[in-house]
mmCIF file of C-alpha atoms in Angstrom:
data_model
loop_
_atom_site.group_PDB
_atom_site.id
_atom_site.type_symbol
_atom_site.label_atom_id
_atom_site.label_comp_id
_atom_site.label_asym_id
_atom_site.label_seq_id
_atom_site.Cartn_x
_atom_site.Cartn_y
_atom_site.Cartn_z
ATOM 1 C CA UNK A 161 -9.633 -22.713 11.330
ATOM 2 C CA UNK A 162 -8.602 -26.318 11.935
ATOM 3 C CA UNK A 163 -5.036 -25.263 12.768
ATOM 4 C CA UNK A 164 -6.349 -22.865 15.383
ATOM 5 C CA UNK A 165 -8.698 -25.488 16.879
ATOM 6 C CA UNK A 166 -5.884 -28.068 17.035
ATOM 7 C CA UNK A 167 -3.554 -25.676 18.885
ATOM 8 C CA UNK A 168 -6.362 -24.557 21.183
ATOM 9 C CA UNK A 169 -7.044 -28.187 22.105
ATOM 10 C CA UNK A 170 -3.351 -28.856 22.773
ATOM 11 C CA UNK A 171 -3.212 -25.835 25.072
ATOM 12 C CA UNK A 172 -6.323 -27.036 26.904
ATOM 13 C CA UNK A 173 -4.626 -30.409 27.504
ATOM 14 C CA UNK A 174 -1.581 -28.616 28.889
ATOM 15 C CA UNK A 175 0.818 -30.091 26.346
ATOM 16 C CA UNK A 176 3.647 -28.317 24.591
ATOM 17 C CA UNK A 177 4.077 -30.654 21.635
ATOM 18 C CA UNK A 178 1.894 -28.455 19.451
ATOM 19 C CA UNK A 179 3.050 -24.938 20.290
ATOM 20 C CA UNK A 180 1.317 -22.032 18.623
ATOM 21 C CA UNK A 181 3.445 -21.577 15.499
ATOM 22 C CA UNK A 182 0.911 -19.853 13.283
ATOM 23 C CA UNK A 183 2.604 -17.655 10.688
ATOM 24 C CA UNK A 184 1.013 -14.385 9.625
ATOM 25 C CA UNK A 185 2.531 -13.742 6.183
ATOM 26 C CA UNK A 186 -0.549 -13.848 3.943
ATOM 27 C CA UNK A 187 -0.523 -10.116 3.247
ATOM 28 C CA UNK A 188 3.119 -10.228 2.163
ATOM 29 C CA UNK A 189 2.464 -13.187 -0.152
ATOM 30 C CA UNK A 190 -0.642 -11.641 -1.685
ATOM 31 C CA UNK A 191 -0.533 -7.862 -1.152
ATOM 32 C CA UNK A 192 -4.032 -6.452 -0.519
ATOM 33 C CA UNK A 193 -5.455 -3.782 -2.779
ATOM 34 C CA UNK A 194 -7.841 -1.259 -1.241
ATOM 35 C CA UNK A 195 -9.349 -0.534 -4.649
ATOM 36 C CA UNK A 196 -10.660 -4.107 -5.022
ATOM 37 C CA UNK A 197 -14.077 -4.818 -3.598
ATOM 38 C CA UNK A 198 -15.040 -8.231 -2.282
ATOM 39 C CA UNK A 199 -17.518 -10.267 -4.254
ATOM 40 C CA UNK A 200 -20.019 -11.908 -1.950
ATOM 41 C CA UNK A 201 -22.095 -14.919 -2.885
ATOM 42 C CA UNK A 202 -25.824 -14.229 -2.638
ATOM 43 C CA UNK A 203 -27.490 -15.192 0.649
ATOM 44 C CA UNK A 204 -30.839 -16.975 0.515
ATOM 45 C CA UNK A 205 -33.379 -17.420 3.302
ATOM 46 C CA UNK A 206 -34.967 -20.434 1.596
ATOM 47 C CA UNK A 207 -31.860 -22.632 1.484
ATOM 48 C CA UNK A 208 -32.047 -26.035 3.147
ATOM 49 C CA UNK A 209 -29.172 -28.374 4.005
ATOM 50 C CA UNK A 210 -28.930 -32.160 3.693
ATOM 51 C CA UNK A 211 -26.211 -34.522 4.857
ATOM 52 C CA UNK A 212 -25.233 -37.077 2.226
ATOM 53 C CA UNK A 213 -23.284 -40.039 3.592
ATOM 54 C CA UNK A 214 -21.049 -42.120 1.322
ATOM 55 C CA UNK A 215 -19.230 -45.032 2.917
ATOM 56 C CA UNK A 216 -15.925 -46.355 1.558
ATOM 57 C CA UNK A 217 -17.670 -48.950 -0.627
ATOM 58 C CA UNK A 218 -19.860 -46.332 -2.288
ATOM 59 C CA UNK A 219 -16.857 -44.102 -3.022
ATOM 60 C CA UNK A 220 -14.927 -47.096 -4.427
ATOM 61 C CA UNK A 221 -17.895 -48.028 -6.627
ATOM 62 C CA UNK A 222 -18.074 -44.483 -7.991
ATOM 63 C CA UNK A 223 -14.361 -44.441 -8.760
ATOM 64 C CA UNK A 224 -14.538 -47.858 -10.431
ATOM 65 C CA UNK A 225 -17.066 -46.595 -12.994
ATOM 66 C CA UNK A 226 -14.557 -44.333 -14.690
ATOM 67 C CA UNK A 227 -13.087 -45.271 -18.062
ATOM 68 C CA UNK A 228 -9.965 -43.177 -17.566
ATOM 69 C CA UNK A 229 -6.595 -44.883 -17.037
ATOM 70 C CA UNK A 230 -6.072 -42.995 -13.764
ATOM 71 C CA UNK A 231 -9.010 -43.208 -11.348
ATOM 72 C CA UNK A 232 -10.510 -39.888 -10.216
ATOM 73 C CA UNK A 233 -10.128 -38.812 -6.616
ATOM 74 C CA UNK A 234 -12.856 -39.119 -4.009
ATOM 75 C CA UNK A 235 -13.544 -35.411 -4.256
ATOM 76 C CA UNK A 236 -13.762 -35.485 -8.049
ATOM 77 C CA UNK A 237 -16.239 -38.363 -8.261
ATOM 78 C CA UNK A 238 -18.501 -37.110 -5.474
ATOM 79 C CA UNK A 239 -18.449 -33.562 -6.826
ATOM 80 C CA UNK A 240 -19.372 -34.859 -10.277
ATOM 81 C CA UNK A 241 -22.192 -36.992 -8.859
ATOM 82 C CA UNK A 242 -23.717 -34.089 -6.927
ATOM 83 C CA UNK A 243 -23.358 -31.747 -9.921
ATOM 84 C CA UNK A 244 -25.005 -34.246 -12.242
ATOM 85 C CA UNK A 245 -27.928 -34.930 -9.896
ATOM 86 C CA UNK A 246 -28.445 -31.247 -9.123
ATOM 87 C CA UNK A 247 -28.470 -30.460 -12.818
ATOM 88 C CA UNK A 248 -31.069 -33.144 -13.392
ATOM 89 C CA UNK A 249 -33.210 -31.687 -10.582
ATOM 90 C CA UNK A 250 -32.960 -28.192 -12.039
ATOM 91 C CA UNK A 251 -33.771 -29.428 -15.546
ATOM 92 C CA UNK A 252 -36.948 -31.054 -14.251
ATOM 93 C CA UNK A 253 -37.926 -27.646 -12.836
ATOM 94 C CA UNK A 254 -37.156 -25.641 -15.977
ATOM 95 C CA UNK A 255 -34.525 -25.098 -18.671
ATOM 96 C CA UNK A 256 -31.037 -25.607 -17.272
ATOM 97 C CA UNK A 257 -28.766 -26.741 -20.048
ATOM 98 C CA UNK A 258 -25.303 -26.522 -18.481
ATOM 99 C CA UNK A 259 -23.824 -27.397 -15.076
ATOM 100 C CA UNK A 260 -20.663 -25.571 -13.950
ATOM 101 C CA UNK A 261 -18.914 -27.062 -10.878
ATOM 102 C CA UNK A 262 -16.333 -24.886 -9.112
ATOM 103 C CA UNK A 263 -13.943 -25.811 -6.285
ATOM 104 C CA UNK A 264 -12.162 -23.885 -3.576
ATOM 105 C CA UNK A 265 -8.505 -24.973 -3.790
ATOM 106 C CA UNK A 266 -5.943 -24.627 -0.982
ATOM 107 C CA UNK A 267 -2.901 -22.755 -2.325
ATOM 108 C CA UNK A 268 -0.416 -23.614 0.443
ATOM 109 C CA UNK A 269 0.960 -26.850 -0.993
ATOM 110 C CA UNK A 270 0.771 -25.596 -4.577
ATOM 111 C CA UNK A 271 3.110 -22.642 -4.043
ATOM 112 C CA UNK A 272 6.837 -22.772 -4.835
ATOM 113 C CA UNK A 273 8.211 -23.109 -2.267
ATOM 114 C CA UNK A 274 5.126 -24.415 -0.424
ATOM 115 C CA UNK A 275 4.052 -22.551 2.694
ATOM 116 C CA UNK A 276 3.232 -24.188 6.007
ATOM 117 C CA UNK A 277 -0.293 -25.372 6.774
ATOM 118 C CA UNK A 278 -0.111 -23.042 9.776
ATOM 119 C CA UNK A 279 0.089 -20.031 7.452
ATOM 120 C CA UNK A 280 -2.973 -18.078 8.553
ATOM 121 C CA UNK A 281 -5.376 -16.498 6.087
ATOM 122 C CA UNK A 282 -7.755 -17.268 3.224
ATOM 123 C CA UNK A 283 -5.069 -18.781 0.971
ATOM 124 C CA UNK A 284 -7.372 -20.334 -1.580
ATOM 125 C CA UNK A 285 -8.527 -19.799 -5.129
ATOM 126 C CA UNK A 286 -11.678 -20.850 -6.927
ATOM 127 C CA UNK A 287 -11.540 -23.012 -10.039
ATOM 128 C CA UNK A 288 -13.468 -22.251 -13.190
ATOM 129 C CA UNK A 289 -14.817 -24.891 -15.560
ATOM 130 C CA UNK A 290 -16.382 -24.617 -18.987
ATOM 131 C CA UNK A 291 -19.455 -26.527 -17.926
ATOM 132 C CA UNK A 292 -21.096 -29.722 -19.119
ATOM 133 C CA UNK A 293 -24.313 -29.949 -21.104
ATOM 134 C CA UNK A 294 -27.122 -32.084 -19.773
ATOM 135 C CA UNK A 295 -27.298 -35.606 -21.137
ATOM 136 C CA UNK A 296 -29.653 -38.541 -20.692
ATOM 137 C CA UNK A 297 -26.617 -40.770 -20.159
ATOM 138 C CA UNK A 298 -25.472 -40.823 -16.561
ATOM 139 C CA UNK A 299 -22.056 -42.201 -17.506
ATOM 140 C CA UNK A 300 -21.385 -39.504 -20.116
ATOM 141 C CA UNK A 301 -22.227 -36.661 -17.752
ATOM 142 C CA UNK A 302 -20.352 -38.152 -14.813
ATOM 143 C CA UNK A 303 -17.199 -38.688 -16.855
ATOM 144 C CA UNK A 304 -17.292 -35.222 -18.424
ATOM 145 C CA UNK A 305 -17.796 -33.539 -15.077
ATOM 146 C CA UNK A 306 -14.909 -35.509 -13.559
ATOM 147 C CA UNK A 307 -12.618 -34.431 -16.412
ATOM 148 C CA UNK A 308 -13.684 -30.791 -16.106
ATOM 149 C CA UNK A 309 -13.016 -30.792 -12.369
ATOM 150 C CA UNK A 310 -9.613 -32.451 -12.670
ATOM 151 C CA UNK A 311 -8.396 -30.089 -15.368
ATOM 152 C CA UNK A 312 -9.671 -26.972 -13.575
ATOM 153 C CA UNK A 313 -7.988 -27.977 -10.291
ATOM 154 C CA UNK A 314 -4.716 -28.783 -12.084
ATOM 155 C CA UNK A 315 -4.781 -25.326 -13.669
ATOM 156 C CA UNK A 316 -4.216 -23.771 -10.233
ATOM 157 C CA UNK A 317 -0.488 -24.425 -10.363
ATOM 158 C CA UNK A 318 2.623 -22.498 -9.341
ATOM 159 C CA UNK A 319 2.498 -20.322 -12.495
ATOM 160 C CA UNK A 320 -1.112 -19.321 -11.797
ATOM 161 C CA UNK A 321 -0.250 -18.541 -8.175
ATOM 162 C CA UNK A 322 2.698 -16.368 -9.222
ATOM 163 C CA UNK A 323 0.246 -14.290 -11.256
ATOM 164 C CA UNK A 324 -1.950 -13.866 -8.187
ATOM 165 C CA UNK A 325 1.076 -12.712 -6.192
ATOM 166 C CA UNK A 326 1.881 -10.030 -8.777
ATOM 167 C CA UNK A 327 0.829 -6.372 -8.606
ATOM 168 C CA UNK A 328 -2.418 -7.097 -10.454
ATOM 169 C CA UNK A 329 -3.119 -10.381 -8.692
ATOM 170 C CA UNK A 330 -5.943 -9.116 -6.478
ATOM 171 C CA UNK A 331 -7.632 -7.510 -9.497
ATOM 172 C CA UNK A 332 -7.224 -10.720 -11.498
ATOM 173 C CA UNK A 333 -8.843 -12.808 -8.753
ATOM 174 C CA UNK A 334 -11.661 -10.324 -8.250
ATOM 175 C CA UNK A 335 -12.386 -10.022 -11.966
ATOM 176 C CA UNK A 336 -12.562 -13.811 -12.258
ATOM 177 C CA UNK A 337 -15.167 -14.025 -9.496
ATOM 178 C CA UNK A 338 -17.102 -11.062 -10.881
ATOM 179 C CA UNK A 339 -17.199 -12.507 -14.404
ATOM 180 C CA UNK A 340 -18.338 -15.879 -13.126
ATOM 181 C CA UNK A 341 -21.176 -14.226 -11.218
ATOM 182 C CA UNK A 342 -22.267 -12.096 -14.149
ATOM 183 C CA UNK A 343 -22.095 -14.947 -16.655
ATOM 184 C CA UNK A 344 -23.815 -17.624 -14.615
ATOM 185 C CA UNK A 345 -25.956 -16.431 -11.732
ATOM 186 C CA UNK A 346 -28.601 -14.706 -13.830
ATOM 187 C CA UNK A 347 -28.844 -17.300 -16.585
ATOM 188 C CA UNK A 348 -29.951 -20.881 -17.052
ATOM 189 C CA UNK A 349 -26.384 -22.028 -16.372
ATOM 190 C CA UNK A 350 -26.254 -23.592 -12.939
ATOM 191 C CA UNK A 351 -23.175 -23.269 -10.720
ATOM 192 C CA UNK A 352 -22.376 -25.697 -7.902
ATOM 193 C CA UNK A 353 -19.616 -24.618 -5.503
ATOM 194 C CA UNK A 354 -17.626 -27.232 -3.578
ATOM 195 C CA UNK A 355 -15.149 -26.987 -0.750
ATOM 196 C CA UNK A 356 -13.319 -29.971 0.721
ATOM 197 C CA UNK A 357 -12.393 -30.296 4.375
ATOM 198 C CA UNK A 358 -11.265 -33.898 3.857
ATOM 199 C CA UNK A 359 -7.941 -34.863 5.489
ATOM 200 C CA UNK A 360 -8.183 -31.908 7.844
ATOM 201 C CA UNK A 361 -7.486 -33.400 11.328
ATOM 202 C CA UNK A 362 -10.830 -32.542 12.894
ATOM 203 C CA UNK A 363 -11.132 -36.051 14.323
ATOM 204 C CA UNK A 364 -7.778 -35.707 16.113
ATOM 205 C CA UNK A 365 -8.877 -32.666 18.114
ATOM 206 C CA UNK A 366 -8.929 -33.481 21.846
ATOM 207 C CA UNK A 367 -9.668 -30.803 24.441
ATOM 208 C CA UNK A 368 -9.062 -33.320 27.245
ATOM 209 C CA UNK A 369 -12.259 -35.382 27.202
ATOM 210 C CA UNK A 370 -11.416 -37.511 24.156
ATOM 211 C CA UNK A 371 -11.547 -37.220 20.395
ATOM 212 C CA UNK A 372 -14.854 -36.350 18.722
ATOM 213 C CA UNK A 373 -17.331 -39.047 17.809
ATOM 214 C CA UNK A 374 -18.752 -36.993 14.948
ATOM 215 C CA UNK A 375 -17.809 -33.748 13.244
ATOM 216 C CA UNK A 376 -20.625 -31.886 11.530
ATOM 217 C CA UNK A 377 -21.201 -28.678 9.639
ATOM 218 C CA UNK A 378 -23.467 -25.737 10.398
ATOM 219 C CA UNK A 379 -26.002 -24.455 7.907
ATOM 220 C CA UNK A 380 -24.534 -22.010 5.397
ATOM 221 C CA UNK A 381 -27.238 -19.791 3.819
ATOM 222 C CA UNK A 382 -25.565 -19.793 0.403
ATOM 223 C CA UNK A 383 -27.244 -21.588 -2.477
ATOM 224 C CA UNK A 384 -25.783 -24.601 -4.325
ATOM 225 C CA UNK A 385 -22.820 -25.173 -1.989
ATOM 226 C CA UNK A 386 -21.425 -28.541 -0.863
ATOM 227 C CA UNK A 387 -18.904 -29.070 1.925
ATOM 228 C CA UNK A 388 -17.017 -32.386 2.146
ATOM 229 C CA UNK A 389 -15.900 -33.833 5.493
ATOM 230 C CA UNK A 390 -14.219 -37.174 6.198
ATOM 231 C CA UNK A 391 -16.031 -39.966 8.007
ATOM 232 C CA UNK A 392 -14.339 -41.144 11.171
ATOM 233 C CA UNK A 393 -14.686 -44.853 10.523
ATOM 234 C CA UNK A 394 -13.530 -45.366 6.915
ATOM 235 C CA UNK A 395 -12.401 -43.665 3.674
ATOM 236 C CA UNK A 396 -15.894 -42.473 2.870
ATOM 237 C CA UNK A 397 -17.124 -38.932 3.326
ATOM 238 C CA UNK A 398 -20.079 -36.795 4.212
ATOM 239 C CA UNK A 399 -21.275 -34.087 1.846
ATOM 240 C CA UNK A 400 -23.243 -31.238 3.415
ATOM 241 C CA UNK A 401 -25.283 -29.837 0.538
ATOM 242 C CA UNK A 402 -27.220 -26.564 0.420
ATOM 243 C CA UNK A 403 -29.965 -25.910 -2.146
ATOM 244 C CA UNK A 404 -33.208 -24.044 -2.504
ATOM 245 C CA UNK A 405 -35.967 -26.106 -0.880
ATOM 246 C CA UNK A 406 -37.806 -26.914 -4.119
ATOM 247 C CA UNK A 407 -34.568 -27.959 -5.850
ATOM 248 C CA UNK A 408 -33.646 -30.144 -2.873
ATOM 249 C CA UNK A 409 -37.014 -31.900 -2.958
ATOM 250 C CA UNK A 410 -36.226 -33.198 -6.456
ATOM 251 C CA UNK A 411 -32.490 -33.679 -5.876
ATOM 252 C CA UNK A 412 -32.886 -36.021 -2.900
ATOM 253 C CA UNK A 413 -35.261 -38.275 -4.875
ATOM 254 C CA UNK A 414 -32.722 -38.929 -7.658
ATOM 255 C CA UNK A 415 -32.350 -42.695 -7.965
ATOM 256 C CA UNK A 416 -28.761 -42.519 -9.207
ATOM 257 C CA UNK A 417 -27.845 -40.395 -6.177
ATOM 258 C CA UNK A 418 -29.652 -42.749 -3.793
ATOM 259 C CA UNK A 419 -27.784 -45.761 -5.239
ATOM 260 C CA UNK A 420 -24.559 -44.343 -3.734
ATOM 261 C CA UNK A 421 -25.582 -42.170 -0.771
ATOM 262 C CA UNK A 422 -27.776 -42.343 2.281
ATOM 263 C CA UNK A 423 -29.582 -39.241 3.551
ATOM 264 C CA UNK A 424 -30.092 -39.543 7.318
#
């Protein structure tokens, strides 16, 4: 999407420095299988969206709390914070003993050899984590969730991708999504799904009247989804979070969450 918008903007400006060089090789990398059905996330009409704003200082403070020798990434700490606070909100509503964060991971740079960013198609995979039990200790839950996220993202490596490219790759990916849905969506295990648009050059897009002042996200009617977008002014980020309205009412009152984020 962002590659298309960037090239569209360059064409509108009448420049040739960013010629349309989109490559259409996705189907050859990951051969489609007509026998595999798509698994769709459930759509909800009662989902509401909130914009959480974390400036660079808030992100740095979150990263500084870790006890690991290597600090977690921005995405890891913010994902863990949202998962922890959502889990607390759900537990106040009723029994929810485990939080399972999942991430959409871009495969392009993880392939051997890596493919270009201009390679068109849905070249991503979803992580799977074991989940973290609810705890009264904020630090314990935050650290455990960060570890789970890091390990699950690292597991999507070149070996894993080679399996997806094999003859049974489409079936493997589909079965993973199906099993996750069957195991989690109808139980007291709560799944939060994250996707990061950070470092995508949205703020460099110029159709001829200047670069954007603010890039936002539209409402996505899928429950428990968070989309991360860079801030223009610093190394912070915005998290666009979808939840059921009653869950959101408790989530956005969480004092730990509010110590790091603002909700315009």
